[in-house]
PDB file of C-alpha atoms and ligand atoms in Angstrom:
ATOM      1  CA  MET P   1      21.634 -11.140  -5.253  1.00 83.00           C
ATOM      2  CA  GLY P   2      18.167 -10.447  -3.903  1.00 97.00           C
ATOM      3  CA  LEU P   3      14.896 -10.694  -5.813  1.00 98.00           C
ATOM      4  CA  LEU P   4      14.784  -6.880  -6.088  1.00 98.00           C
ATOM      5  CA  SER P   5      18.484  -6.046  -6.494  1.00 98.00           C
ATOM      6  CA  GLY P   6      19.070  -2.802  -8.384  1.00 96.00           C
ATOM      7  CA  LYS P   7      15.423  -1.726  -8.235  1.00 98.00           C
ATOM      8  CA  THR P   8      14.024   1.381  -6.555  1.00 99.00           C
ATOM      9  CA  ALA P   9      10.731   1.141  -4.670  1.00 99.00           C
ATOM     10  CA  LEU P  10       8.566   4.092  -3.676  1.00 99.00           C
ATOM     11  CA  ILE P  11       6.205   3.198  -0.819  1.00 99.00           C
ATOM     12  CA  THR P  12       3.614   5.591   0.624  1.00 98.00           C
ATOM     13  CA  GLY P  13       2.672   5.756   4.313  1.00 98.00           C
ATOM     14  CA  ALA P  14       5.579   3.552   5.320  1.00 98.00           C
ATOM     15  CA  ALA P  15       6.933   5.070   8.541  1.00 97.00           C
ATOM     16  CA  ARG P  16       5.190   2.229  10.420  1.00 96.00           C
ATOM     17  CA  GLY P  17       2.845  -0.756  10.053  1.00 95.00           C
ATOM     18  CA  ILE P  18       2.378  -2.706   6.839  1.00 97.00           C
ATOM     19  CA  GLY P  19       4.224  -0.123   4.723  1.00 98.00           C
ATOM     20  CA  LYS P  20       7.287  -0.337   6.949  1.00 98.00           C
ATOM     21  CA  ALA P  21       7.252  -4.157   6.809  1.00 98.00           C
ATOM     22  CA  ILE P  22       7.108  -3.979   3.006  1.00 98.00           C
ATOM     23  CA  ALA P  23      10.000  -1.500   2.943  1.00 99.00           C
ATOM     24  CA  LEU P  24      12.140  -3.767   5.153  1.00 98.00           C
ATOM     25  CA  LYS P  25      11.346  -6.895   3.134  1.00 99.00           C
ATOM     26  CA  PHE P  26      12.051  -5.140  -0.181  1.00 99.00           C
ATOM     27  CA  ALA P  27      15.333  -3.798   1.229  1.00 98.00           C
ATOM     28  CA  SER P  28      16.310  -7.279   2.440  1.00 98.00           C
ATOM     29  CA  GLU P  29      15.844  -8.359  -1.205  1.00 98.00           C
ATOM     30  CA  GLY P  30      18.202  -5.606  -2.347  1.00 98.00           C
ATOM     31  CA  ALA P  31      15.851  -2.767  -3.337  1.00 99.00           C
ATOM     32  CA  ASN P  32      16.648   0.880  -2.658  1.00 98.00           C
ATOM     33  CA  ILE P  33      13.748   2.458  -0.774  1.00 99.00           C
ATOM     34  CA  ALA P  34      12.093   5.864  -0.988  1.00 99.00           C
ATOM     35  CA  PHE P  35       9.207   6.037   1.447  1.00 99.00           C
ATOM     36  CA  THR P  36       6.741   8.732   2.406  1.00 98.00           C
ATOM     37  CA  ASP P  37       4.636   9.615   5.402  1.00 98.00           C
ATOM     38  CA  LEU P  38       2.759  12.683   6.598  1.00 98.00           C
ATOM     39  CA  VAL P  39       5.721  13.560   8.792  1.00 98.00           C
ATOM     40  CA  ILE P  40       9.106  11.924   9.194  1.00 98.00           C
ATOM     41  CA  ASP P  41       9.256  11.887  12.998  1.00 97.00           C
ATOM     42  CA  GLU P  42      11.124   9.438  15.293  1.00 97.00           C
ATOM     43  CA  ASN P  43       9.173   6.546  13.694  1.00 95.00           C
ATOM     44  CA  GLY P  44      10.174   7.632  10.210  1.00 98.00           C
ATOM     45  CA  LYS P  45      13.783   8.255  11.204  1.00 98.00           C
ATOM     46  CA  ALA P  46      13.941   4.834  12.878  1.00 98.00           C
ATOM     47  CA  THR P  47      12.519   3.196   9.730  1.00 98.00           C
ATOM     48  CA  GLU P  48      15.091   5.006   7.591  1.00 98.00           C
ATOM     49  CA  ALA P  49      17.910   3.848   9.916  1.00 98.00           C
ATOM     50  CA  GLU P  50      16.691   0.211   9.846  1.00 98.00           C
ATOM     51  CA  LEU P  51      16.617   0.306   6.044  1.00 98.00           C
ATOM     52  CA  LEU P  52      20.089   1.840   5.764  1.00 98.00           C
ATOM     53  CA  ALA P  53      21.384  -0.861   8.120  1.00 98.00           C
ATOM     54  CA  LEU P  54      20.366  -3.417   5.464  1.00 98.00           C
ATOM     55  CA  GLY P  55      22.953  -1.850   3.158  1.00 98.00           C
ATOM     56  CA  VAL P  56      20.617  -0.214   0.648  1.00 98.00           C
ATOM     57  CA  LYS P  57      19.966   3.411  -0.214  1.00 98.00           C
ATOM     58  CA  ALA P  58      16.944   4.686   1.739  1.00 98.00           C
ATOM     59  CA  LYS P  59      15.222   7.985   2.436  1.00 98.00           C
ATOM     60  CA  GLY P  60      11.983   9.047   4.113  1.00 98.00           C
ATOM     61  CA  TYR P  61      10.073  12.009   2.628  1.00 98.00           C
ATOM     62  CA  ALA P  62       7.389  14.013   4.418  1.00 98.00           C
ATOM     63  CA  SER P  63       4.445  14.337   2.044  1.00 98.00           C
ATOM     64  CA  ASN P  64       0.674  14.256   2.068  1.00 98.00           C
ATOM     65  CA  ALA P  65      -0.245  11.596  -0.477  1.00 98.00           C
ATOM     66  CA  ALA P  66      -3.701  13.099  -0.952  1.00 98.00           C
ATOM     67  CA  MET P  67      -2.275  16.289  -2.515  1.00 98.00           C
ATOM     68  CA  PHE P  68      -1.836  16.192  -6.299  1.00 98.00           C
ATOM     69  CA  GLY P  69       0.702  19.026  -6.782  1.00 98.00           C
ATOM     70  CA  GLU P  70       2.758  17.992  -3.765  1.00 98.00           C
ATOM     71  CA  THR P  71       2.934  14.414  -5.077  1.00 98.00           C
ATOM     72  CA  GLU P  72       4.160  15.541  -8.515  1.00 98.00           C
ATOM     73  CA  GLU P  73       6.993  17.495  -6.865  1.00 98.00           C
ATOM     74  CA  LEU P  74       7.812  14.602  -4.550  1.00 98.00           C
ATOM     75  CA  VAL P  75       7.997  12.019  -7.336  1.00 99.00           C
ATOM     76  CA  LYS P  76      10.292  14.360  -9.314  1.00 98.00           C
ATOM     77  CA  LYS P  77      12.564  14.654  -6.262  1.00 98.00           C
ATOM     78  CA  VAL P  78      12.613  10.870  -5.652  1.00 99.00           C
ATOM     79  CA  HIS P  79      13.453  10.267  -9.316  1.00 98.00           C
ATOM     80  CA  GLU P  80      16.327  12.762  -9.106  1.00 98.00           C
ATOM     81  CA  ASP P  81      17.598  11.236  -5.848  1.00 98.00           C
ATOM     82  CA  PHE P  82      17.332   7.567  -6.892  1.00 98.00           C
ATOM     83  CA  GLY P  83      17.580   7.634 -10.711  1.00 98.00           C
ATOM     84  CA  SER P  84      14.626   5.279 -11.316  1.00 98.00           C
ATOM     85  CA  ILE P  85      11.262   4.245  -9.864  1.00 98.00           C
ATOM     86  CA  ASP P  86      10.645   0.581 -10.582  1.00 99.00           C
ATOM     87  CA  ILE P  87       8.075  -0.318  -7.925  1.00 99.00           C
ATOM     88  CA  LEU P  88       5.271   1.851  -6.563  1.00 99.00           C
ATOM     89  CA  VAL P  89       3.306   0.716  -3.513  1.00 99.00           C
ATOM     90  CA  ASN P  90       0.218   2.802  -2.768  1.00 99.00           C
ATOM     91  CA  ASN P  91      -0.066   1.884   0.904  1.00 98.00           C
ATOM     92  CA  ALA P  92      -1.068   5.089   2.765  1.00 98.00           C
ATOM     93  CA  GLY P  93      -4.531   4.669   4.223  1.00 97.00           C
ATOM     94  CA  ILE P  94      -6.882   5.796   6.951  1.00 96.00           C
ATOM     95  CA  THR P  95     -10.281   4.785   8.356  1.00 95.00           C
ATOM     96  CA  LYS P  96     -13.081   7.076   9.492  1.00 97.00           C
ATOM     97  CA  ASP P  97     -15.800   4.526  10.207  1.00 95.00           C
ATOM     98  CA  GLY P  98     -19.474   5.179  10.711  1.00 96.00           C
ATOM     99  CA  LEU P  99     -22.858   3.926   9.584  1.00 98.00           C
ATOM    100  CA  MET P 100     -24.046   5.668   6.423  1.00 98.00           C
ATOM    101  CA  MET P 101     -26.847   7.572   8.120  1.00 98.00           C
ATOM    102  CA  ARG P 102     -24.383   9.111  10.580  1.00 97.00           C
ATOM    103  CA  MET P 103     -21.447   9.537   8.214  1.00 98.00           C
ATOM    104  CA  THR P 104     -20.409  13.134   7.595  1.00 98.00           C
ATOM    105  CA  GLU P 105     -19.251  14.523   4.281  1.00 98.00           C
ATOM    106  CA  THR P 106     -15.877  15.204   5.931  1.00 98.00           C
ATOM    107  CA  GLN P 107     -15.477  11.518   6.882  1.00 98.00           C
ATOM    108  CA  TRP P 108     -16.352  10.446   3.333  1.00 98.00           C
ATOM    109  CA  ASP P 109     -14.088  12.974   1.599  1.00 98.00           C
ATOM    110  CA  ALA P 110     -11.076  12.359   3.868  1.00 98.00           C
ATOM    111  CA  VAL P 111     -11.059   8.591   3.320  1.00 98.00           C
ATOM    112  CA  ILE P 112     -11.543   8.850  -0.454  1.00 99.00           C
ATOM    113  CA  ALA P 113      -8.789  11.497  -0.689  1.00 99.00           C
ATOM    114  CA  VAL P 114      -6.180   9.664   1.396  1.00 98.00           C
ATOM    115  CA  ASN P 115      -6.921   6.109   0.250  1.00 98.00           C
ATOM    116  CA  LEU P 116      -7.979   6.495  -3.388  1.00 99.00           C
ATOM    117  CA  LYS P 117      -7.027   9.892  -4.788  1.00 99.00           C
ATOM    118  CA  SER P 118      -3.512   9.399  -3.392  1.00 99.00           C
ATOM    119  CA  ALA P 119      -3.091   6.340  -5.620  1.00 99.00           C
ATOM    120  CA  PHE P 120      -4.218   8.354  -8.651  1.00 99.00           C
ATOM    121  CA  ASN P 121      -1.707  11.066  -7.698  1.00 99.00           C
ATOM    122  CA  PHE P 122       1.201   8.632  -7.446  1.00 99.00           C
ATOM    123  CA  ILE P 123       0.304   6.490 -10.461  1.00 99.00           C
ATOM    124  CA  HIS P 124      -0.188   9.652 -12.557  1.00 99.00           C
ATOM    125  CA  ALA P 125       3.254  10.953 -11.557  1.00 99.00           C
ATOM    126  CA  CYS P 126       5.142   7.625 -11.753  1.00 99.00           C
ATOM    127  CA  THR P 127       3.683   6.107 -14.924  1.00 98.00           C
ATOM    128  CA  PRO P 128       5.592   8.377 -17.381  1.00 98.00           C
ATOM    129  CA  ILE P 129       8.846   7.371 -15.640  1.00 98.00           C
ATOM    130  CA  MET P 130       7.940   3.671 -15.828  1.00 98.00           C
ATOM    131  CA  VAL P 131       6.902   4.021 -19.486  1.00 98.00           C
ATOM    132  CA  ARG P 132      10.327   5.494 -20.299  1.00 98.00           C
ATOM    133  CA  GLN P 133      11.967   2.626 -18.369  1.00 98.00           C
ATOM    134  CA  LYS P 134       9.712   0.144 -20.210  1.00 98.00           C
ATOM    135  CA  SER P 135       9.043  -1.618 -16.900  1.00 98.00           C
ATOM    136  CA  GLY P 136       7.364  -1.141 -13.571  1.00 98.00           C
ATOM    137  CA  SER P 137       5.246  -2.826 -10.925  1.00 99.00           C
ATOM    138  CA  ILE P 138       2.417  -0.950  -9.229  1.00 99.00           C
ATOM    139  CA  ILE P 139       0.822  -2.408  -6.093  1.00 99.00           C
ATOM    140  CA  ASN P 140      -2.297  -0.917  -4.519  1.00 99.00           C
ATOM    141  CA  MET P 141      -2.984  -1.811  -0.889  1.00 98.00           C
ATOM    142  CA  ALA P 142      -6.702  -2.582  -0.905  1.00 98.00           C
ATOM    143  CA  SER P 143      -8.598  -4.659   1.684  1.00 98.00           C
ATOM    144  CA  VAL P 144     -10.945  -7.626   1.787  1.00 97.00           C
ATOM    145  CA  VAL P 145     -13.712  -5.114   2.543  1.00 97.00           C
ATOM    146  CA  GLY P 146     -13.064  -3.611  -0.908  1.00 98.00           C
ATOM    147  CA  VAL P 147     -14.146  -6.965  -2.356  1.00 98.00           C
ATOM    148  CA  HIS P 148     -16.901  -7.933   0.079  1.00 97.00           C
ATOM    149  CA  GLY P 149     -18.060  -4.643   1.673  1.00 97.00           C
ATOM    150  CA  ASN P 150     -18.439  -4.032   5.418  1.00 95.00           C
ATOM    151  CA  ALA P 151     -21.216  -2.399   7.404  1.00 96.00           C
ATOM    152  CA  GLY P 152     -19.956   0.780   9.041  1.00 96.00           C
ATOM    153  CA  GLN P 153     -17.104   1.204   6.554  1.00 97.00           C
ATOM    154  CA  SER P 154     -18.842   2.318   3.347  1.00 98.00           C
ATOM    155  CA  ASN P 155     -16.306   5.088   2.715  1.00 98.00           C
ATOM    156  CA  TYR P 156     -13.310   2.810   3.391  1.00 98.00           C
ATOM    157  CA  ALA P 157     -14.760  -0.140   1.425  1.00 98.00           C
ATOM    158  CA  ALA P 158     -15.592   2.109  -1.546  1.00 99.00           C
ATOM    159  CA  SER P 159     -12.052   3.555  -1.526  1.00 98.00           C
ATOM    160  CA  LYS P 160     -10.552   0.043  -1.437  1.00 98.00           C
ATOM    161  CA  ALA P 161     -12.851  -1.219  -4.231  1.00 99.00           C
ATOM    162  CA  GLY P 162     -11.698   1.856  -6.174  1.00 99.00           C
ATOM    163  CA  LEU P 163      -8.054   0.866  -5.654  1.00 99.00           C
ATOM    164  CA  ILE P 164      -8.787  -2.581  -7.108  1.00 99.00           C
ATOM    165  CA  ALA P 165     -10.554  -1.123 -10.176  1.00 99.00           C
ATOM    166  CA  LEU P 166      -7.736   1.409 -10.570  1.00 99.00           C
ATOM    167  CA  ALA P 167      -5.136  -1.392 -10.640  1.00 99.00           C
ATOM    168  CA  LYS P 168      -7.143  -3.332 -13.239  1.00 98.00           C
ATOM    169  CA  SER P 169      -7.657  -0.250 -15.420  1.00 98.00           C
ATOM    170  CA  ILE P 170      -4.065   0.940 -15.356  1.00 98.00           C
ATOM    171  CA  GLY P 171      -2.958  -2.674 -15.896  1.00 98.00           C
ATOM    172  CA  GLN P 172      -4.939  -2.658 -19.158  1.00 98.00           C
ATOM    173  CA  GLU P 173      -3.653   0.787 -20.187  1.00 98.00           C
ATOM    174  CA  VAL P 174       0.071   0.209 -19.766  1.00 98.00           C
ATOM    175  CA  GLY P 175       0.551  -3.566 -19.898  1.00 98.00           C
ATOM    176  CA  SER P 176       1.979  -3.219 -23.416  1.00 98.00           C
ATOM    177  CA  ARG P 177       4.655  -0.875 -21.957  1.00 98.00           C
ATOM    178  CA  GLY P 178       5.944  -3.538 -19.574  1.00 98.00           C
ATOM    179  CA  ILE P 179       4.121  -2.159 -16.532  1.00 98.00           C
ATOM    180  CA  ARG P 180       2.081  -4.424 -14.255  1.00 99.00           C
ATOM    181  CA  ALA P 181      -0.508  -3.293 -11.705  1.00 99.00           C
ATOM    182  CA  ASN P 182      -2.044  -5.455  -8.992  1.00 99.00           C
ATOM    183  CA  ALA P 183      -3.822  -5.097  -5.668  1.00 99.00           C
ATOM    184  CA  ILE P 184      -3.376  -6.832  -2.324  1.00 99.00           C
ATOM    185  CA  ALA P 185      -6.442  -7.279  -0.150  1.00 98.00           C
ATOM    186  CA  PRO P 186      -5.326  -7.968   3.430  1.00 98.00           C
ATOM    187  CA  GLY P 187      -7.801  -9.440   5.877  1.00 96.00           C
ATOM    188  CA  PHE P 188      -7.421  -9.267   9.655  1.00 94.00           C
ATOM    189  CA  ILE P 189      -3.804  -8.204  10.186  1.00 95.00           C
ATOM    190  CA  ASP P 190      -2.183  -7.941  13.625  1.00 91.00           C
ATOM    191  CA  THR P 191      -1.327  -4.245  13.798  1.00 88.00           C
ATOM    192  CA  ALA P 192      -1.840  -1.574  16.437  1.00 78.00           C
ATOM    193  CA  MET P 193      -5.365  -1.116  15.029  1.00 71.00           C
ATOM    194  CA  THR P 194      -6.510  -4.714  15.491  1.00 80.00           C
ATOM    195  CA  GLN P 195      -4.532  -5.319  18.708  1.00 80.00           C
ATOM    196  CA  ALA P 196      -6.612  -2.550  20.301  1.00 81.00           C
ATOM    197  CA  LEU P 197      -9.830  -4.581  19.825  1.00 83.00           C
ATOM    198  CA  PRO P 198     -11.303  -6.225  22.956  1.00 90.00           C
ATOM    199  CA  ASP P 199     -10.304  -9.902  23.371  1.00 90.00           C
ATOM    200  CA  ASN P 200     -13.819 -11.248  22.725  1.00 92.00           C
ATOM    201  CA  ILE P 201     -14.131  -9.332  19.431  1.00 89.00           C
ATOM    202  CA  ARG P 202     -10.688 -10.527  18.339  1.00 89.00           C
ATOM    203  CA  ALA P 203     -11.671 -14.112  19.213  1.00 92.00           C
ATOM    204  CA  GLU P 204     -14.853 -13.795  17.114  1.00 92.00           C
ATOM    205  CA  TRP P 205     -12.806 -12.663  14.109  1.00 89.00           C
ATOM    206  CA  ILE P 206     -10.231 -15.432  14.505  1.00 93.00           C
ATOM    207  CA  LYS P 207     -13.020 -18.064  14.621  1.00 95.00           C
ATOM    208  CA  LYS P 208     -14.034 -17.022  11.076  1.00 94.00           C
ATOM    209  CA  ILE P 209     -10.496 -17.530   9.724  1.00 97.00           C
ATOM    210  CA  PRO P 210      -9.711 -21.098   8.511  1.00 98.00           C
ATOM    211  CA  LEU P 211      -5.995 -20.630   9.322  1.00 98.00           C
ATOM    212  CA  ARG P 212      -7.095 -19.585  12.879  1.00 96.00           C
ATOM    213  CA  ARG P 213      -4.820 -16.587  13.333  1.00 95.00           C
ATOM    214  CA  GLY P 214      -4.534 -12.958  12.396  1.00 95.00           C
ATOM    215  CA  GLY P 215      -2.131 -12.143   9.584  1.00 97.00           C
ATOM    216  CA  THR P 216       1.257 -10.601  10.267  1.00 97.00           C
ATOM    217  CA  VAL P 217       2.647  -7.555   8.490  1.00 98.00           C
ATOM    218  CA  GLU P 218       5.276  -9.938   7.093  1.00 98.00           C
ATOM    219  CA  ASP P 219       2.508 -12.051   5.477  1.00 98.00           C
ATOM    220  CA  ILE P 220       1.546  -8.956   3.491  1.00 98.00           C
ATOM    221  CA  ALA P 221       5.155  -7.957   2.786  1.00 98.00           C
ATOM    222  CA  ASN P 222       5.882 -11.425   1.335  1.00 98.00           C
ATOM    223  CA  VAL P 223       3.036 -11.143  -1.191  1.00 99.00           C
ATOM    224  CA  ALA P 224       4.078  -7.573  -2.021  1.00 99.00           C
ATOM    225  CA  THR P 225       7.609  -8.843  -2.716  1.00 99.00           C
ATOM    226  CA  PHE P 226       6.234 -11.479  -5.094  1.00 99.00           C
ATOM    227  CA  LEU P 227       4.181  -8.845  -6.951  1.00 99.00           C
ATOM    228  CA  ALA P 228       7.097  -6.397  -7.049  1.00 99.00           C
ATOM    229  CA  SER P 229       9.585  -8.945  -8.386  1.00 98.00           C
ATOM    230  CA  ASP P 230      10.008 -10.713 -11.715  1.00 98.00           C
ATOM    231  CA  MET P 231       8.626 -13.839  -9.991  1.00 98.00           C
ATOM    232  CA  SER P 232       5.211 -12.411 -10.948  1.00 98.00           C
ATOM    233  CA  SER P 233       6.199 -11.218 -14.428  1.00 98.00           C
ATOM    234  CA  TYR P 234       3.019 -12.703 -16.003  1.00 98.00           C
ATOM    235  CA  VAL P 235       0.639 -11.435 -13.290  1.00 98.00           C
ATOM    236  CA  THR P 236      -1.260  -8.190 -13.780  1.00 98.00           C
ATOM    237  CA  GLY P 237      -4.693  -6.782 -12.941  1.00 98.00           C
ATOM    238  CA  GLN P 238      -5.141  -9.223 -10.070  1.00 98.00           C
ATOM    239  CA  VAL P 239      -6.287  -8.805  -6.508  1.00 98.00           C
ATOM    240  CA  ILE P 240      -4.662 -11.220  -4.069  1.00 98.00           C
ATOM    241  CA  GLN P 241      -6.559 -11.728  -0.837  1.00 98.00           C
ATOM    242  CA  VAL P 242      -4.146 -12.343   2.037  1.00 98.00           C
ATOM    243  CA  ASP P 243      -6.658 -13.218   4.707  1.00 98.00           C
ATOM    244  CA  GLY P 244      -6.021 -16.736   6.039  1.00 98.00           C
ATOM    245  CA  GLY P 245      -8.933 -17.974   3.943  1.00 98.00           C
ATOM    246  CA  MET P 246     -11.530 -15.747   5.645  1.00 95.00           C
ATOM    247  CA  ASN P 247     -13.239 -15.132   2.287  1.00 90.00           C
ATOM    248  CA  MET P 248     -13.041 -18.008  -0.168  1.00 89.00           C
TER     249      MET P 248
HETATM  250  P1  NAI J 301      -1.066   2.389   9.802  1.00 58.02           P
HETATM  251  O1  NAI J 301      -2.048   3.421  10.247  1.00 58.02           O
HETATM  252  O2  NAI J 301      -0.210   1.717  10.812  1.00 58.02           O
HETATM  253  O3  NAI J 301      -0.106   3.006   8.678  1.00 58.02           O
HETATM  254  C1  NAI J 301      -0.566   3.864   7.686  1.00 58.02           C
HETATM  255  C2  NAI J 301       0.470   4.938   7.451  1.00 58.02           C
HETATM  256  O4  NAI J 301      -0.036   5.847   6.474  1.00 58.02           O
HETATM  257  C3  NAI J 301       0.769   5.755   8.715  1.00 58.02           C
HETATM  258  O5  NAI J 301       2.159   5.824   8.950  1.00 58.02           O
HETATM  259  C4  NAI J 301       0.169   7.123   8.412  1.00 58.02           C
HETATM  260  O6  NAI J 301       0.843   8.202   9.006  1.00 58.02           O
HETATM  261  C5  NAI J 301       0.286   7.164   6.884  1.00 58.02           C
HETATM  262  N1  NAI J 301      -0.619   8.143   6.279  1.00 58.02           N
HETATM  263  C6  NAI J 301      -1.886   8.444   6.636  1.00 58.02           C
HETATM  264  N2  NAI J 301      -2.366   9.427   5.871  1.00 58.02           N
HETATM  265  C7  NAI J 301      -1.379   9.770   4.993  1.00 58.02           C
HETATM  266  C8  NAI J 301      -1.259  10.730   3.950  1.00 58.02           C
HETATM  267  N3  NAI J 301      -2.264  11.556   3.656  1.00 58.02           N
HETATM  268  N4  NAI J 301      -0.092  10.809   3.267  1.00 58.02           N
HETATM  269  C9  NAI J 301       0.941   9.980   3.564  1.00 58.02           C
HETATM  270  N5  NAI J 301       0.886   9.058   4.544  1.00 58.02           N
HETATM  271  C10 NAI J 301      -0.256   8.964   5.251  1.00 58.02           C
HETATM  272  O7  NAI J 301      -1.925   1.326   8.955  1.00 58.02           O
HETATM  273  P2  NAI J 301      -1.583  -0.166   8.467  1.00 58.02           P
HETATM  274  O8  NAI J 301      -2.372  -1.092   9.280  1.00 58.02           O
HETATM  275  O9  NAI J 301      -0.129  -0.359   8.352  1.00 58.02           O
HETATM  276  O10 NAI J 301      -2.250  -0.114   7.009  1.00 58.02           O
HETATM  277  C11 NAI J 301      -1.521   0.103   5.818  1.00 58.02           C
HETATM  278  C12 NAI J 301      -2.465  -0.089   4.639  1.00 58.02           C
HETATM  279  O11 NAI J 301      -3.022  -1.397   4.686  1.00 58.02           O
HETATM  280  C13 NAI J 301      -3.646   0.887   4.645  1.00 58.02           C
HETATM  281  O12 NAI J 301      -3.937   1.261   3.301  1.00 58.02           O
HETATM  282  C14 NAI J 301      -4.765   0.041   5.209  1.00 58.02           C
HETATM  283  O13 NAI J 301      -6.025   0.496   4.785  1.00 58.02           O
HETATM  284  C15 NAI J 301      -4.436  -1.320   4.628  1.00 58.02           C
HETATM  285  N6  NAI J 301      -5.038  -2.426   5.360  1.00 58.02           N
HETATM  286  C16 NAI J 301      -4.734  -2.675   6.671  1.00 58.02           C
HETATM  287  C17 NAI J 301      -5.335  -3.749   7.338  1.00 58.02           C
HETATM  288  C18 NAI J 301      -5.018  -4.074   8.775  1.00 58.02           C
HETATM  289  O14 NAI J 301      -5.611  -5.012   9.316  1.00 58.02           O
HETATM  290  N7  NAI J 301      -4.120  -3.356   9.423  1.00 58.02           N
HETATM  291  C19 NAI J 301      -6.317  -4.599   6.653  1.00 58.02           C
HETATM  292  C20 NAI J 301      -6.561  -4.245   5.289  1.00 58.02           C
HETATM  293  C21 NAI J 301      -5.935  -3.200   4.679  1.00 58.02           C
END
C-alpha cells in the first residue's frame, strides 16, 4: 500500500521536468495518473510508458492549460476515464523574462495566461468534483520569486505570487468541504533550464544556498507527495519553500 493508493492525480505540464518527476513519485505511491501537456509527443509517450510500468493507470492528454473551455472538456474526460480526481497539481509554467521597461504586452499576457489563469481553469473545473467527493488536495507550483520577487521576471513573479494567493483563497473557500490547497515554491532546481546557465552564474547561485547544491526534481516531488497525501491532512493554505534554505 502506497501513500496515494486508490487516488487519481491530475498533473498539468507533466510530459517532462518537475511535473514528470511528480507523476512518477505519485505513481510509485500507488496513484493513478492523468497528465497534460501542450502536445503528447515522444516525451509524453515515454512518460506515459514509464508510469504504466509502475503498475498504475496512466494517460497523457494534449491540452493547452491556458484555455478555459478546453480545460472544462478535458477535466470532464479525465473524470470519465478515471472515475475520480483526488489530487490536482497546477504545474504547467513558462518564463518570458525581461526588464519592465522592455517587456511587451505579449510577454506579460502569455506568462499570466499559462502560469496563473491555467490554475483558475483547472481549479474551477475540478472543485465541483472534489466537493462531491468531500475530499481533494490542490497543489499550485509557485516559485521562490513569487514570495521574494526577482528583477527581470516581473510577469513570472506576479503569476507565481498569484498562484500562492489563489491557493490560500480557495483553501479558505472549500476547507469545510474536505479540500486542501497549498503551494510549493521551488528555488534553484537542476533542470534543463538551470543546467543551461554558464558555470560561473551557477556557482554564484549555489554560493547563496546554505545546503550548497541545486535542488533535484525529486526534492520537489517528495514535498508534493506529502501535500497530496493524508500525511498533510491538517495542512492547508501554506506555501512551502523548497530551496535549500536560500530564503529563510
Ligand atoms: P519545464 O519547461 O521542463 O516543464 C513545463 C511543462 O509545461 C513542459 O512540458 C511544457 O510543455 C508544459 N507547458 C507549457 N505551457 C503549457 C500549456 N499552456 N499547457 C499545458 N502545458 C504547458 O519546466 P520545469 O522546470 O519542470 O517547471 C515546472 C514548474 O515548476 C513550472 O511552473 C515552473 O515555473 C516551476 N518552477 C521551476 C523551477 C526550476 O528551477 N526549474 C523553479 C521554480 C518554479
